[in-house]
CSV table of C-alpha atoms in Angstrom, one decimal:
chain,number,residue,atom,x,y,z
V,1,UNK,CA,-191.2,2.5,-76.2
V,2,UNK,CA,-188.9,5.4,-75.5
V,3,UNK,CA,-190.3,8.9,-75.9
V,4,UNK,CA,-188.5,11.1,-78.4
V,5,UNK,CA,-186.3,13.8,-77.2
V,6,UNK,CA,-186.1,17.2,-78.5
V,7,UNK,CA,-184.1,20.4,-78.0
V,8,UNK,CA,-185.2,23.9,-77.8
V,9,UNK,CA,-183.3,25.9,-80.5
V,10,UNK,CA,-182.2,29.5,-80.9
V,11,UNK,CA,-181.1,29.9,-84.4
V,12,UNK,CA,-180.9,32.7,-86.9
V,13,UNK,CA,-178.2,34.8,-85.2
V,14,UNK,CA,-175.4,34.9,-82.7
V,15,UNK,CA,-177.1,33.9,-79.4
V,16,UNK,CA,-174.2,34.8,-77.3
V,17,UNK,CA,-173.8,38.1,-79.1
V,18,UNK,CA,-177.1,39.6,-78.0
V,19,UNK,CA,-177.6,41.5,-74.9
V,20,UNK,CA,-177.0,39.5,-71.7
V,21,UNK,CA,-180.2,40.5,-70.3
V,22,UNK,CA,-182.2,39.2,-73.3
V,23,UNK,CA,-180.1,36.0,-73.4
V,24,UNK,CA,-180.9,35.3,-69.8
V,25,UNK,CA,-184.5,36.1,-70.2
V,26,UNK,CA,-184.9,33.6,-73.2
V,27,UNK,CA,-183.1,30.9,-71.3
V,28,UNK,CA,-185.1,31.4,-68.1
V,29,UNK,CA,-188.3,31.2,-70.1
V,30,UNK,CA,-187.4,28.0,-71.8
V,31,UNK,CA,-185.4,26.0,-69.1
V,32,UNK,CA,-188.4,24.8,-67.0
V,33,UNK,CA,-189.4,22.7,-70.1
V,34,UNK,CA,-186.0,20.8,-70.0
V,35,UNK,CA,-186.6,18.7,-66.8
V,36,UNK,CA,-184.9,15.4,-65.7
V,37,UNK,CA,-188.1,13.5,-65.8
V,38,UNK,CA,-188.7,14.5,-69.5
V,39,UNK,CA,-192.1,15.4,-69.0
V,40,UNK,CA,-192.0,17.8,-72.0
V,41,UNK,CA,-189.5,15.5,-74.1
V,42,UNK,CA,-186.9,18.4,-74.3
V,43,UNK,CA,-183.4,17.3,-73.2
V,44,UNK,CA,-182.0,20.6,-73.3
V,45,UNK,CA,-181.2,23.9,-75.2
V,46,UNK,CA,-179.1,24.5,-78.3
V,47,UNK,CA,-178.2,27.6,-80.2
V,48,UNK,CA,-175.8,29.0,-82.9
V,49,UNK,CA,-173.4,31.8,-82.4
V,50,UNK,CA,-170.1,33.3,-83.5
V,51,UNK,CA,-166.7,31.9,-82.6
V,52,UNK,CA,-165.5,35.3,-81.3
V,53,UNK,CA,-168.6,35.4,-79.1
V,54,UNK,CA,-167.5,32.4,-76.9
V,55,UNK,CA,-165.2,32.8,-73.9
V,56,UNK,CA,-164.5,31.1,-70.6
V,57,UNK,CA,-166.7,33.7,-68.8
V,58,UNK,CA,-169.6,33.2,-71.3
V,59,UNK,CA,-169.6,29.6,-70.9
V,60,UNK,CA,-169.5,29.8,-67.0
V,61,UNK,CA,-172.6,32.0,-67.3
V,62,UNK,CA,-174.4,29.5,-69.6
V,63,UNK,CA,-173.7,26.6,-67.2
V,64,UNK,CA,-176.6,27.8,-65.2
V,65,UNK,CA,-179.0,26.6,-67.9
V,66,UNK,CA,-179.8,23.1,-69.4
V,67,UNK,CA,-177.8,23.8,-72.5
V,68,UNK,CA,-176.6,20.8,-74.3
V,69,UNK,CA,-175.4,21.9,-77.8
V,70,UNK,CA,-173.8,24.7,-79.5
V,71,UNK,CA,-173.2,25.7,-83.1
V,72,UNK,CA,-170.4,27.9,-84.3
V,73,UNK,CA,-170.6,29.8,-87.6
V,74,UNK,CA,-167.2,29.1,-88.5
V,75,UNK,CA,-168.1,29.5,-92.3
V,76,UNK,CA,-164.3,29.1,-93.4
V,77,UNK,CA,-160.8,28.3,-92.0
V,78,UNK,CA,-159.1,30.5,-94.4
V,79,UNK,CA,-158.3,33.9,-92.6
V,80,UNK,CA,-158.3,35.7,-96.1
V,81,UNK,CA,-161.7,34.4,-97.0
V,82,UNK,CA,-163.0,35.4,-93.3
V,83,UNK,CA,-161.6,38.7,-93.8
V,84,UNK,CA,-162.9,39.4,-97.3
V,85,UNK,CA,-166.4,38.3,-96.1
V,86,UNK,CA,-166.3,40.6,-92.9
V,87,UNK,CA,-166.8,37.6,-90.7
V,88,UNK,CA,-165.4,39.3,-87.7
V,89,UNK,CA,-163.4,36.3,-86.5
V,90,UNK,CA,-160.5,34.1,-87.5
V,91,UNK,CA,-159.7,30.5,-87.9
V,92,UNK,CA,-157.9,30.6,-84.5
V,93,UNK,CA,-161.1,31.9,-82.8
V,94,UNK,CA,-162.9,28.9,-84.4
V,95,UNK,CA,-160.4,26.6,-82.9
V,96,UNK,CA,-160.4,28.2,-79.4
V,97,UNK,CA,-164.2,28.4,-79.2
V,98,UNK,CA,-164.4,24.8,-80.1
V,99,UNK,CA,-162.0,23.6,-77.7
V,100,UNK,CA,-163.7,25.6,-74.9
V,101,UNK,CA,-167.1,24.3,-75.8
V,102,UNK,CA,-165.9,20.7,-75.9
V,103,UNK,CA,-164.1,21.2,-72.6
V,104,UNK,CA,-167.2,22.5,-71.1
V,105,UNK,CA,-169.1,19.2,-72.0
V,106,UNK,CA,-171.3,20.6,-74.8
V,107,UNK,CA,-172.0,19.0,-78.1
V,108,UNK,CA,-170.5,21.0,-80.8
V,109,UNK,CA,-171.6,21.6,-84.4
V,110,UNK,CA,-169.4,23.6,-86.8
V,111,UNK,CA,-171.1,25.5,-89.6
V,112,UNK,CA,-169.3,26.0,-92.9
V,113,UNK,CA,-170.3,27.9,-96.0
V,114,UNK,CA,-169.3,26.9,-99.6
V,115,UNK,CA,-169.0,29.6,-102.3
V,116,UNK,CA,-168.0,32.5,-100.2
V,117,UNK,CA,-166.4,35.6,-101.7
V,118,UNK,CA,-162.6,34.9,-102.5
V,119,UNK,CA,-163.1,31.1,-101.6
V,120,UNK,CA,-162.5,28.2,-104.1
V,121,UNK,CA,-163.6,24.6,-104.3
V,122,UNK,CA,-160.1,23.6,-103.0
V,123,UNK,CA,-160.3,26.2,-100.3
V,124,UNK,CA,-163.7,24.7,-99.2
V,125,UNK,CA,-162.0,21.1,-99.0
V,126,UNK,CA,-159.2,22.6,-96.8
V,127,UNK,CA,-161.8,24.1,-94.6
V,128,UNK,CA,-163.8,20.9,-94.1
V,129,UNK,CA,-160.5,19.0,-93.1
V,130,UNK,CA,-159.6,21.7,-90.6
V,131,UNK,CA,-163.1,21.7,-89.1
V,132,UNK,CA,-163.1,17.8,-88.9
V,133,UNK,CA,-159.9,18.0,-87.2
V,134,UNK,CA,-161.5,20.1,-84.3
V,135,UNK,CA,-163.6,16.9,-83.6
V,136,UNK,CA,-167.1,18.4,-83.7
V,137,UNK,CA,-170.1,16.2,-83.2
V,138,UNK,CA,-171.4,17.4,-86.7
V,139,UNK,CA,-170.9,19.8,-89.4
V,140,UNK,CA,-173.4,21.7,-91.3
V,141,UNK,CA,-172.6,22.8,-94.8
V,142,UNK,CA,-174.6,25.8,-96.3
V,143,UNK,CA,-174.1,27.3,-99.7
V,144,UNK,CA,-173.5,31.0,-99.8
V,145,UNK,CA,-176.7,32.9,-100.9
V,146,UNK,CA,-176.7,36.5,-102.1
V,147,UNK,CA,-179.2,38.6,-100.4
V,148,UNK,CA,-180.4,42.0,-101.5
V,149,UNK,CA,-178.9,45.1,-99.9
V,150,UNK,CA,-175.9,43.3,-98.8
V,151,UNK,CA,-172.2,43.9,-99.4
V,152,UNK,CA,-172.2,40.7,-101.3
V,153,UNK,CA,-175.0,41.8,-103.4
V,154,UNK,CA,-173.0,45.0,-104.3
V,155,UNK,CA,-170.0,42.7,-105.3
V,156,UNK,CA,-172.3,40.6,-107.4
V,157,UNK,CA,-173.9,43.5,-109.2
V,158,UNK,CA,-170.4,45.0,-109.9
V,159,UNK,CA,-169.3,41.7,-111.4
V,160,UNK,CA,-166.7,41.1,-108.6
V,161,UNK,CA,-168.4,38.1,-107.2
V,162,UNK,CA,-169.8,35.1,-108.8
V,163,UNK,CA,-172.0,32.7,-106.7
V,164,UNK,CA,-171.9,29.0,-107.1
V,165,UNK,CA,-174.5,27.5,-109.5
V,166,UNK,CA,-176.8,25.0,-107.8
V,167,UNK,CA,-174.9,22.3,-109.7
V,168,UNK,CA,-171.6,23.5,-108.1
V,169,UNK,CA,-173.0,23.7,-104.7
V,170,UNK,CA,-174.4,20.3,-104.8
V,171,UNK,CA,-171.1,18.8,-106.2
V,172,UNK,CA,-169.2,20.6,-103.4
V,173,UNK,CA,-171.6,19.4,-100.8
V,174,UNK,CA,-171.6,15.9,-102.0
V,175,UNK,CA,-167.7,15.9,-102.0
V,176,UNK,CA,-167.5,17.4,-98.7
V,177,UNK,CA,-169.9,14.9,-97.2
V,178,UNK,CA,-167.4,12.2,-98.2
């Protein structure tokens, strides 16, 4: 029977946006557990990051480590929605970063969010089609959540933003899955 294979993951932020010294320290700490003999059952490292925090130079530095998978927080492929939500990147950044990641031989997951400020159901469907056209290995779909003390919370309290209901998020997610 084949042993399971796992990946060591760094999520909850933009890994390639943290200080290089910290990045390399973390990668050096876990790399020994990703060995060819699979003694520890870890096939490699994966992380999430921002599309505007990927470049040829960054990918060349990361090639020193057993990284196998990168996730990009694309969120939307509509530049007006990205700008309204202060995402700090464009749809073109998503396309370029996706291409670079794939060219360097990494698995690619694109993350999208439904219910973003200034987005629509139709907009989410368009984003999904554009993300799929980038040929990722997978796509993660997240509904937008309103967290206290954020710009989105201020917009919500001012009546300028209405989040998706649970039912709307489930319906949109189900349609996007198809």
